[in-house]
């Protein structure tokens, strides 16, 4: 993708992100279950990837040279589904079936059911390893693709994340880029109170990664960091994306309670208005 | 074929040979190890095809999920470690990363069972069949000896989906040399010896013990049928039901806990299809301990005598 992204393009992507956020709220409200907080915090990163970064063909989801995105924090599935639908992998209408019986849109991503989903995730801590495997295959076959993996900040509690971190730098998979959704909250509360993961950047640096930081809600800044990561050779890169859990809906922002809570009818209506329903 | 004194050979060199053969014929085959490549038999592949071998260190969780990632790109991935480290320790990774998306990851577990010997209970995996056969999309294969190991590895490479292959550490009698054993197919078991009075179903190292038991029973005018149940999942129900109906009773023998192992799987088939007296020979619901393989097999009941006694018992219960 072009490194110099125009202002218009960023405005356009911000608008897509708003749409994706409306999808998230709608999907979870209609399903009666799901994880709004971590989906909203992840939305801008995922939009940046699908609309500003990745080389992919929604009409040919299995194109062998495609860039790959693995959502290791699988509970943010609504954000991924919203992006995939907006990209054209399946009809936007289908988002209504999220979490319904017989649906292709499972509560957590299922690579066998949903076009565009690259890995089945949901049990925390496994996605980075899967992405590593894809990156190793890319190196072996001399394929040009890049593998992007989004890791939740809470997932940094998992030992397997650090096994993968060690292996990725050992194997020099510079075609692997991880993004941490650093929204500071996990299910039981603030990450520093549940299980401290700081100093996070130092830890990843010590494991041999090129560490970058960005405002995870500023698409221009995210694309800048992603491009820097892509240009880094000989080591994997990680972007700590500083985000706000529940971003975009005032009463969900920074609220632990909305990790896995469904909005009431009143909250749903309010959220949709805040996210610009009816404006575009 | 009444021979009961076979040559012995460990299964791991056969696994190693099969991997190298696959490396030569198939460019899509890659191999993963977890710091046990020289013990498991993946070192030869690593030597021949270094760019297609990944040593993940003592980090089996990462290894299994990374193998899944490799498999999403079309690779056929063989991951190998000791059974104790590549089943229970990584059950969730096998479940979520491999079986749920039905990926082409073949887990070759060596050093399975109590015959690991001196390392003791911490290294004696005797509940892996229970774990692996519970997983949807998983196929579970237990070769009886070295030649069958080689065939099973080649068959697994051609088989679409996850496969768990269980190998031992110790020397195993080479008992699958007969002409009925030549064609190996995942999901099909082999009739090793025909008989009418009782069926002995063995898996892995216990197949040879069943053949010895059949020889012993023949001395007492008991004609025993012997089946090598090399695939534990999906079970070859047809041959089991037929044998149960024709012989009217059955003994199973496995180097595994009797809790939810091969015998338990066979019992369920019989209960639903051909309810006949049955006896399970296997390791009682307990952990193992250090010792020589033969000593351990004796102490934990994996003996020819137990199979023979079991046969007499089920024949008596059948009341013929």
XYZ file of C-alpha atoms in Angstrom:
600
model
C 0.000 0.000 0.000
C 0.968 3.583 -0.579
C 2.927 4.927 2.369
C 1.726 8.483 2.024
C -1.920 8.230 2.819
C -3.997 11.267 2.023
C -6.114 13.146 4.539
C -9.218 12.247 2.546
C -8.365 8.563 2.804
C -8.005 8.853 6.576
C -11.325 10.686 6.891
C -12.856 7.892 4.846
C -11.361 5.244 7.122
C -12.572 7.115 10.220
C -16.049 6.924 8.733
C -15.667 3.174 8.119
C -14.534 2.786 11.725
C -17.681 4.570 12.886
C -19.770 2.204 10.771
C -17.923 -0.784 12.188
C -18.607 0.501 15.709
C -22.314 0.744 14.889
C -22.176 -2.844 13.604
C -20.528 -3.895 16.856
C -23.221 -2.337 19.032
C -26.019 -3.606 16.821
C -24.648 -7.149 16.625
C -24.157 -7.470 20.366
C -27.483 -5.829 21.180
C -29.384 -8.113 18.816
C -27.492 -11.235 19.833
C -28.054 -10.484 23.490
C -24.449 -11.384 24.270
C -20.901 -10.488 23.235
C -18.012 -8.243 24.200
C -18.554 -4.564 23.338
C -15.636 -2.994 25.279
C -12.760 -4.848 23.651
C -14.431 -4.781 20.223
C -14.752 -0.988 20.296
C -11.153 -0.524 21.451
C -9.892 -2.738 18.596
C -11.993 -1.202 15.813
C -9.599 1.489 14.547
C -6.639 -0.880 14.408
C -8.571 -3.482 12.434
C -9.969 -0.859 10.052
C -6.442 0.511 9.500
C -5.291 -2.974 8.550
C -8.125 -3.965 6.208
C -8.586 -0.566 4.578
C -5.130 0.984 4.735
C -2.550 -1.728 4.997
C -3.390 -5.219 3.880
C -3.065 -6.672 0.445
C -6.179 -8.824 0.211
C -8.979 -9.812 -2.144
C -12.401 -10.112 -0.511
C -13.685 -11.789 -3.670
C -10.933 -14.423 -3.366
C -10.481 -15.018 0.383
C -8.069 -17.928 -0.123
C -5.702 -16.064 -2.483
C -2.333 -17.619 -1.438
C -0.355 -14.357 -1.471
C -2.787 -12.388 0.675
C -1.711 -10.630 3.849
C -3.221 -12.330 6.863
C -4.853 -10.982 9.988
C -5.240 -13.115 13.116
C -7.456 -11.807 15.882
C -5.816 -13.495 18.851
C -8.216 -11.711 21.209
C -11.071 -13.646 19.609
C -13.749 -12.073 21.807
C -13.443 -8.923 19.668
C -15.046 -10.935 16.843
C -17.744 -8.281 16.229
C -15.037 -5.759 15.241
C -13.522 -8.280 12.829
C -16.897 -9.256 11.359
C -17.824 -5.599 10.885
C -14.584 -5.004 8.963
C -14.946 -8.153 6.884
C -18.517 -7.259 5.950
C -17.534 -3.672 5.071
C -14.682 -5.116 2.959
C -17.122 -7.316 1.068
C -16.295 -10.808 2.349
C -19.984 -11.417 3.072
C -23.173 -9.340 3.033
C -23.576 -6.680 5.727
C -27.074 -8.095 6.281
C -25.487 -11.270 7.592
C -24.114 -9.438 10.652
C -27.619 -9.811 12.096
C -27.001 -13.562 12.450
C -24.087 -13.072 14.875
C -24.205 -15.724 17.625
C -27.442 -17.208 16.221
C -27.797 -20.933 15.676
C -26.671 -22.009 12.218
C -24.821 -18.731 11.605
C -21.448 -18.400 9.892
C -20.662 -15.720 12.461
C -19.807 -17.605 15.612
C -19.322 -15.951 19.010
C -15.586 -16.303 18.436
C -13.903 -16.425 14.991
C -14.107 -19.726 13.084
C -11.847 -19.986 10.025
C -13.908 -22.877 8.651
C -17.183 -21.000 8.722
C -16.494 -17.358 7.938
C -14.939 -16.109 4.684
C -11.943 -13.925 5.510
C -11.324 -15.334 8.975
C -7.771 -16.670 8.975
C -7.640 -18.483 12.321
C -10.035 -19.954 14.840
C -9.358 -18.108 18.063
C -11.043 -17.486 21.374
C -8.976 -19.390 23.882
C -6.620 -16.569 24.844
C -2.934 -16.649 24.010
C -2.850 -18.892 20.929
C -3.190 -16.456 18.024
C 0.358 -15.125 18.056
C 1.693 -18.676 17.703
C -0.683 -19.310 14.795
C 0.476 -16.111 13.144
C 4.070 -17.207 13.707
C 3.338 -20.470 11.875
C 1.867 -18.540 8.936
C 4.898 -16.244 8.900
C 7.293 -19.213 8.937
C 5.433 -20.731 5.977
C 5.662 -17.384 4.169
C 9.441 -17.320 4.684
C 9.824 -20.951 3.622
C 7.832 -20.445 0.423
C 9.349 -16.996 -0.221
C 5.891 -15.467 -0.300
C 5.546 -11.713 -0.116
C 2.777 -11.641 2.485
C 2.776 -10.090 5.945
C 0.975 -11.599 8.923
C -0.693 -9.219 11.380
C -1.795 -10.449 14.794
C -3.853 -8.472 17.265
C -3.148 -9.407 20.859
C -5.175 -8.197 23.805
C -3.284 -6.583 26.675
C -4.765 -9.162 29.029
C -3.378 -11.889 26.790
C 0.086 -10.805 27.861
C -0.690 -12.752 31.055
C -0.507 -15.992 29.037
C 2.756 -17.913 28.994
C 2.191 -19.001 25.411
C 2.415 -15.388 24.221
C 5.968 -15.249 25.524
C 6.832 -18.632 24.033
C 5.739 -17.214 20.684
C 7.554 -13.929 21.327
C 10.810 -15.769 21.960
C 10.404 -18.005 18.914
C 9.459 -15.203 16.503
C 12.608 -13.220 17.211
C 14.670 -16.437 17.141
C 13.288 -17.304 13.700
C 13.621 -13.646 12.583
C 10.093 -13.493 11.219
C 10.120 -9.884 10.078
C 6.936 -10.714 8.124
C 5.097 -10.935 11.439
C 3.656 -7.763 12.988
C 1.790 -7.873 16.281
C -0.452 -5.123 17.588
C -1.363 -4.971 21.259
C -4.771 -3.495 22.020
C -3.554 -1.703 25.166
C -6.916 -0.688 26.577
C -5.751 -1.107 30.190
C -8.722 -3.245 31.233
C -9.414 -6.949 31.409
C -12.468 -8.843 32.568
C -11.806 -8.583 36.291
C -10.561 -4.984 36.264
C -7.603 -2.751 35.380
C -4.674 -4.787 34.016
C -2.309 -3.366 36.637
C -4.609 -4.665 39.376
C -5.393 -8.099 37.914
C -1.886 -9.003 36.712
C 0.665 -6.346 36.012
C 2.244 -6.618 32.550
C 4.429 -3.511 32.707
C 7.028 -2.576 31.672
C 5.399 -3.907 28.505
C 7.590 -2.246 25.855
C 10.745 -3.272 27.710
C 9.544 -6.843 27.943
C 8.926 -7.109 24.208
C 12.224 -5.382 23.472
C 13.987 -7.869 25.740
C 12.374 -10.680 23.763
C 13.992 -9.335 20.600
C 11.151 -7.373 19.011
C 11.150 -3.996 17.348
C 8.708 -2.090 19.570
C 6.628 0.843 18.360
C 3.866 2.773 20.089
C 0.882 4.593 18.645
C -2.435 6.125 19.549
C -4.714 3.212 18.683
C -7.564 5.528 17.751
C -5.570 7.690 15.354
C -5.579 5.944 11.998
C -2.873 8.161 10.527
C -0.578 7.393 13.449
C -1.415 3.692 13.258
C -0.626 3.499 9.529
C 2.615 5.326 10.135
C 3.647 2.794 12.779
C 2.486 -0.146 10.663
C 4.560 1.052 7.713
C 7.612 1.493 9.928
C 7.062 -2.023 11.245
C 6.789 -3.418 7.737
C 10.080 -1.815 6.736
C 11.938 -3.305 9.703
C 13.989 -6.288 8.602
C 15.533 -9.139 10.549
C 13.162 -9.024 13.514
C 9.435 -9.070 14.200
C 7.730 -5.823 15.155
C 5.067 -5.046 17.689
C 2.959 -1.926 17.987
C 1.585 -1.083 21.380
C -1.644 0.620 20.358
C -2.854 2.778 23.234
C -6.605 2.466 23.210
C -9.657 3.097 25.323
C -11.924 0.196 26.115
C -15.415 0.971 24.829
C -14.056 3.795 22.614
C -16.742 5.790 20.810
C -19.586 5.250 23.269
C -19.309 7.689 26.180
C -20.748 5.475 28.890
C -18.732 2.433 27.788
C -15.370 4.208 27.639
C -13.033 2.935 30.337
C -15.854 0.962 31.952
C -14.819 -2.514 33.150
C -18.498 -3.429 33.277
C -18.801 -3.413 29.501
C -16.214 -6.139 28.866
C -18.922 -8.686 28.239
C -22.145 -6.831 28.967
C -24.966 -6.180 26.545
C -26.389 -2.638 26.405
C -30.014 -2.133 27.440
C -32.479 -0.830 24.836
C -31.974 2.706 26.085
C -28.188 2.332 26.110
C -28.297 0.816 22.645
C -30.227 3.785 21.233
C -27.933 6.263 22.937
C -24.829 4.457 21.666
C -26.100 4.390 18.098
C -26.798 8.138 18.177
C -23.335 8.826 19.588
C -21.856 6.759 16.775
C -23.617 8.886 14.197
C -26.535 6.638 13.257
C -28.440 8.069 10.324
C -25.645 10.442 9.335
C -23.894 8.201 6.830
C 0.930 -67.789 11.412
C 1.720 -69.258 14.818
C 5.087 -67.719 15.394
C 5.325 -65.987 18.749
C 8.998 -65.232 18.983
C 9.628 -62.247 16.844
C 12.547 -60.016 16.200
C 12.301 -56.852 18.240
C 12.746 -53.315 16.991
C 11.897 -49.893 18.399
C 9.298 -47.812 16.542
C 11.143 -44.499 16.491
C 13.728 -45.329 13.802
C 10.833 -46.409 11.591
C 9.143 -43.052 12.220
C 12.416 -41.335 11.422
C 12.838 -43.235 8.125
C 9.259 -42.499 7.079
C 9.718 -38.781 7.741
C 12.853 -38.612 5.617
C 11.083 -40.528 2.843
C 8.246 -38.000 2.996
C 10.733 -35.159 2.955
C 12.096 -36.478 -0.301
C 8.772 -37.044 -2.023
C 6.697 -34.184 -0.661
C 7.763 -30.576 -0.520
C 4.697 -29.654 1.570
C 5.811 -31.742 4.561
C 7.363 -29.797 7.455
C 8.382 -31.061 10.888
C 8.330 -29.510 14.348
C 10.198 -30.590 17.463
C 10.373 -29.352 21.040
C 13.955 -29.992 22.166
C 13.542 -33.751 21.775
C 14.413 -34.197 18.114
C 17.181 -36.695 18.798
C 14.993 -38.726 21.180
C 11.834 -38.699 19.078
C 13.417 -39.384 15.707
C 12.906 -36.055 13.948
C 16.642 -35.239 13.962
C 17.263 -37.135 10.713
C 14.652 -35.027 8.915
C 16.196 -31.892 10.438
C 19.576 -32.988 9.121
C 18.292 -33.659 5.607
C 15.861 -30.762 5.332
C 16.975 -28.082 7.793
C 14.821 -25.383 6.215
C 11.712 -27.494 6.758
C 12.361 -28.369 10.394
C 11.509 -26.076 13.298
C 12.779 -26.678 16.793
C 10.568 -24.676 19.140
C 12.494 -25.498 22.298
C 10.680 -26.651 25.428
C 7.575 -24.702 24.430
C 4.999 -27.211 23.268
C 2.026 -24.844 23.425
C 3.669 -22.500 20.977
C 4.752 -25.464 18.863
C 1.236 -26.869 18.463
C -0.402 -23.527 17.616
C 2.441 -22.572 15.266
C 1.989 -25.933 13.520
C -1.664 -25.009 13.085
C -0.599 -21.707 11.515
C 1.766 -23.538 9.157
C -1.032 -25.932 8.219
C -3.393 -23.060 7.288
C -1.050 -22.331 4.375
C -1.310 -25.880 3.001
C 1.619 -27.499 4.779
C 1.341 -31.019 6.143
C 2.911 -30.663 9.565
C 4.372 -33.418 11.734
C 4.886 -32.328 15.339
C 6.691 -34.671 17.643
C 7.468 -34.909 21.320
C 7.053 -37.377 24.175
C 3.405 -38.364 24.652
C 3.443 -36.775 28.106
C 4.382 -33.379 26.620
C 2.289 -33.330 23.462
C -1.130 -34.322 24.801
C -2.265 -33.212 28.263
C 0.217 -30.330 28.426
C -1.171 -28.934 25.168
C -4.723 -30.247 25.211
C -6.246 -26.808 24.739
C -3.896 -25.933 21.858
C -4.721 -29.238 20.138
C -8.418 -28.631 20.726
C -8.619 -24.968 19.712
C -5.776 -24.483 17.222
C -5.769 -27.872 15.487
C -8.952 -29.922 15.879
C -11.597 -27.202 15.797
C -10.346 -25.842 12.443
C -9.542 -29.449 11.331
C -5.987 -28.643 10.244
C -3.381 -30.984 8.812
C -1.273 -31.345 11.927
C -0.024 -34.845 12.695
C 1.071 -35.269 16.290
C 3.546 -38.112 16.649
C 3.834 -38.936 20.335
C 6.776 -41.113 21.286
C 7.636 -42.622 24.680
C 3.964 -43.350 25.332
C 2.808 -45.782 27.978
C 4.356 -47.371 31.011
C 7.238 -48.965 29.085
C 9.064 -45.620 29.161
C 10.530 -47.352 32.198
C 13.027 -45.691 34.501
C 11.789 -42.125 34.084
C 8.774 -43.083 36.170
C 5.221 -41.837 36.492
C 5.914 -38.222 35.489
C 6.929 -39.436 32.035
C 4.587 -42.407 31.621
C 1.615 -41.167 29.604
C -1.164 -43.679 30.137
C -4.243 -41.517 29.552
C -3.453 -39.987 26.139
C -5.880 -42.183 24.218
C -8.683 -41.014 26.514
C -7.771 -37.366 25.876
C -7.196 -37.622 22.137
C -10.192 -39.761 21.276
C -12.496 -37.308 23.051
C -11.576 -34.579 20.566
C -13.896 -33.996 17.596
C -12.065 -34.182 14.233
C -9.163 -36.116 15.764
C -8.006 -39.460 14.363
C -6.073 -41.728 16.716
C -3.622 -44.347 15.451
C -1.551 -46.813 17.511
C 0.850 -48.831 15.349
C 1.667 -52.315 16.640
C 5.330 -52.357 15.684
C 8.059 -50.738 13.579
C 6.839 -51.728 10.083
C 3.317 -50.584 10.902
C 4.733 -47.314 12.270
C 6.338 -46.561 8.928
C 3.079 -47.257 7.094
C 1.031 -45.236 9.566
C 3.258 -42.172 9.162
C 3.001 -42.329 5.371
C -0.776 -42.841 5.603
C -1.127 -39.891 7.996
C 0.591 -37.601 5.487
C -2.071 -38.480 2.912
C -4.932 -38.282 5.389
C -6.934 -35.072 5.507
C -7.137 -33.671 9.033
C -5.507 -33.959 12.457
C -3.977 -37.312 13.405
C -2.508 -38.491 16.697
C 0.014 -41.326 16.332
C 1.139 -43.114 19.475
C 4.564 -44.742 19.634
C 6.521 -46.338 22.444
C 10.123 -46.051 23.522
C 10.994 -49.673 24.096
C 11.724 -52.470 21.667
C 8.545 -53.913 20.209
C 8.138 -57.402 18.692
C 7.832 -57.165 14.925
C 4.535 -58.983 14.549
C 2.906 -57.402 11.479
C 4.950 -59.269 8.909
C 2.160 -61.581 7.764
C 0.508 -61.145 4.403
C -2.750 -59.841 5.925
C -0.790 -56.996 7.459
C 0.672 -55.645 4.259
C -1.991 -53.081 3.459
C -2.325 -50.452 6.115
C -5.267 -48.100 6.076
C -6.271 -45.611 8.770
C -9.609 -46.733 10.223
C -9.167 -50.381 9.227
C -7.949 -52.997 11.642
C -6.263 -56.264 10.826
C -7.358 -59.806 11.510
C -4.080 -61.303 12.762
C -5.353 -64.789 13.521
C -8.710 -66.402 13.010
C -10.587 -68.250 15.740
C -14.090 -69.085 16.973
C -14.101 -69.272 20.754
C -12.987 -65.807 21.846
C -11.709 -62.567 20.303
C -8.572 -60.877 21.596
C -8.304 -57.235 20.555
C -4.907 -55.674 21.001
C -3.381 -52.312 20.235
C 0.253 -51.196 20.088
C 2.705 -53.352 21.994
C -0.177 -55.542 23.256
C -0.913 -56.990 19.826
C 2.072 -59.312 20.152
C 0.940 -60.258 23.651
C -2.482 -61.167 22.267
C -0.876 -63.392 19.638
C 1.154 -65.108 22.356
C -1.998 -65.527 24.429
C -3.790 -67.062 21.445
C -0.956 -69.570 21.116
C -1.258 -70.387 24.804
C -5.039 -70.787 24.551
C -4.632 -73.117 21.586
C -2.813 -75.515 23.918
C -6.064 -75.701 25.890
C -8.148 -76.278 22.751
C -9.409 -72.678 22.793
C -9.455 -71.103 19.374
C -8.812 -67.367 19.719
C -9.280 -64.734 17.085
C -6.782 -61.839 17.252
C -7.447 -58.350 15.958
C -4.863 -55.593 15.696
C -6.876 -52.468 16.406
C -4.403 -49.976 14.999
C -6.893 -47.119 14.714
C -8.633 -46.202 17.956
C -10.666 -43.439 16.337
C -12.601 -43.864 14.124
C -13.107 -47.384 15.427
C -13.423 -50.236 12.952
C -16.841 -51.133 14.372
C -17.615 -53.628 11.645
C -14.803 -56.044 12.451
C -15.484 -55.718 16.194
C -19.202 -56.400 15.935
C -18.639 -59.300 13.559
C -16.051 -60.828 15.897
C -18.303 -60.344 18.933
C -21.199 -62.043 17.177
C -19.112 -64.906 15.838
C -17.025 -65.660 18.921
C -19.508 -64.489 21.558
C -16.944 -62.901 23.892
C -14.011 -60.526 23.829
C -10.842 -59.466 25.650
C -9.128 -56.150 24.954
C -5.481 -55.424 25.787
C -3.786 -52.023 25.822
C -0.764 -50.320 27.361
C -3.008 -47.560 28.688
C -5.211 -46.836 31.651
C -8.407 -48.893 31.540
C -10.215 -45.596 32.153
C -11.477 -44.417 28.759
C -8.824 -46.138 26.667
C -9.208 -48.528 23.745
C -11.042 -51.155 25.820
C -13.580 -48.593 26.973
C -14.137 -47.489 23.385
C -14.674 -51.092 22.279
C -17.008 -51.740 25.221
C -19.316 -48.960 24.085
C -19.477 -50.420 20.584
C -20.366 -53.829 22.003
C -22.975 -52.491 24.421
C -24.812 -50.846 21.581
C -24.329 -53.479 18.877
C -23.392 -56.916 20.141
C -23.635 -57.266 23.881
C -21.225 -60.065 24.808
C -19.104 -60.797 27.904
C -15.968 -58.711 27.819
C -12.800 -58.148 29.817
C -10.389 -55.217 29.629
C -6.704 -55.865 30.197
C -4.864 -52.601 30.825
C -3.245 -50.449 33.470
C -5.480 -50.034 36.525
C -6.614 -46.507 37.404
C -3.252 -45.479 38.867
C 0.049 -43.800 38.079
C 3.075 -45.875 37.096
C 6.567 -45.935 38.639
C 10.212 -46.487 37.695
C 11.368 -49.912 36.557
C 12.378 -51.961 33.550
C 9.709 -52.124 30.820
C 9.102 -55.865 31.244
C 8.958 -55.542 35.041
C 6.429 -52.744 34.746
C 4.281 -54.671 32.301
C 4.263 -57.584 34.733
C 3.435 -55.429 37.764
C 0.729 -53.417 36.016
C -1.015 -56.416 34.535
C 0.007 -56.197 30.881
C 0.766 -59.894 30.612
C -0.027 -62.852 28.418
C -1.344 -64.624 31.535
C -3.872 -61.864 32.174
C -5.115 -62.057 28.603
C -5.395 -65.859 28.833
C -7.202 -65.645 32.187
C -9.474 -62.966 30.753
C -10.292 -65.239 27.830
C -11.215 -68.156 30.118
C -13.312 -65.783 32.211
C -15.348 -64.360 29.316
C -15.819 -67.822 27.798
C -17.202 -69.033 31.135
C -19.511 -66.028 31.398
C -20.758 -66.542 27.882
C -21.842 -69.984 29.057
C -20.980 -72.000 26.017
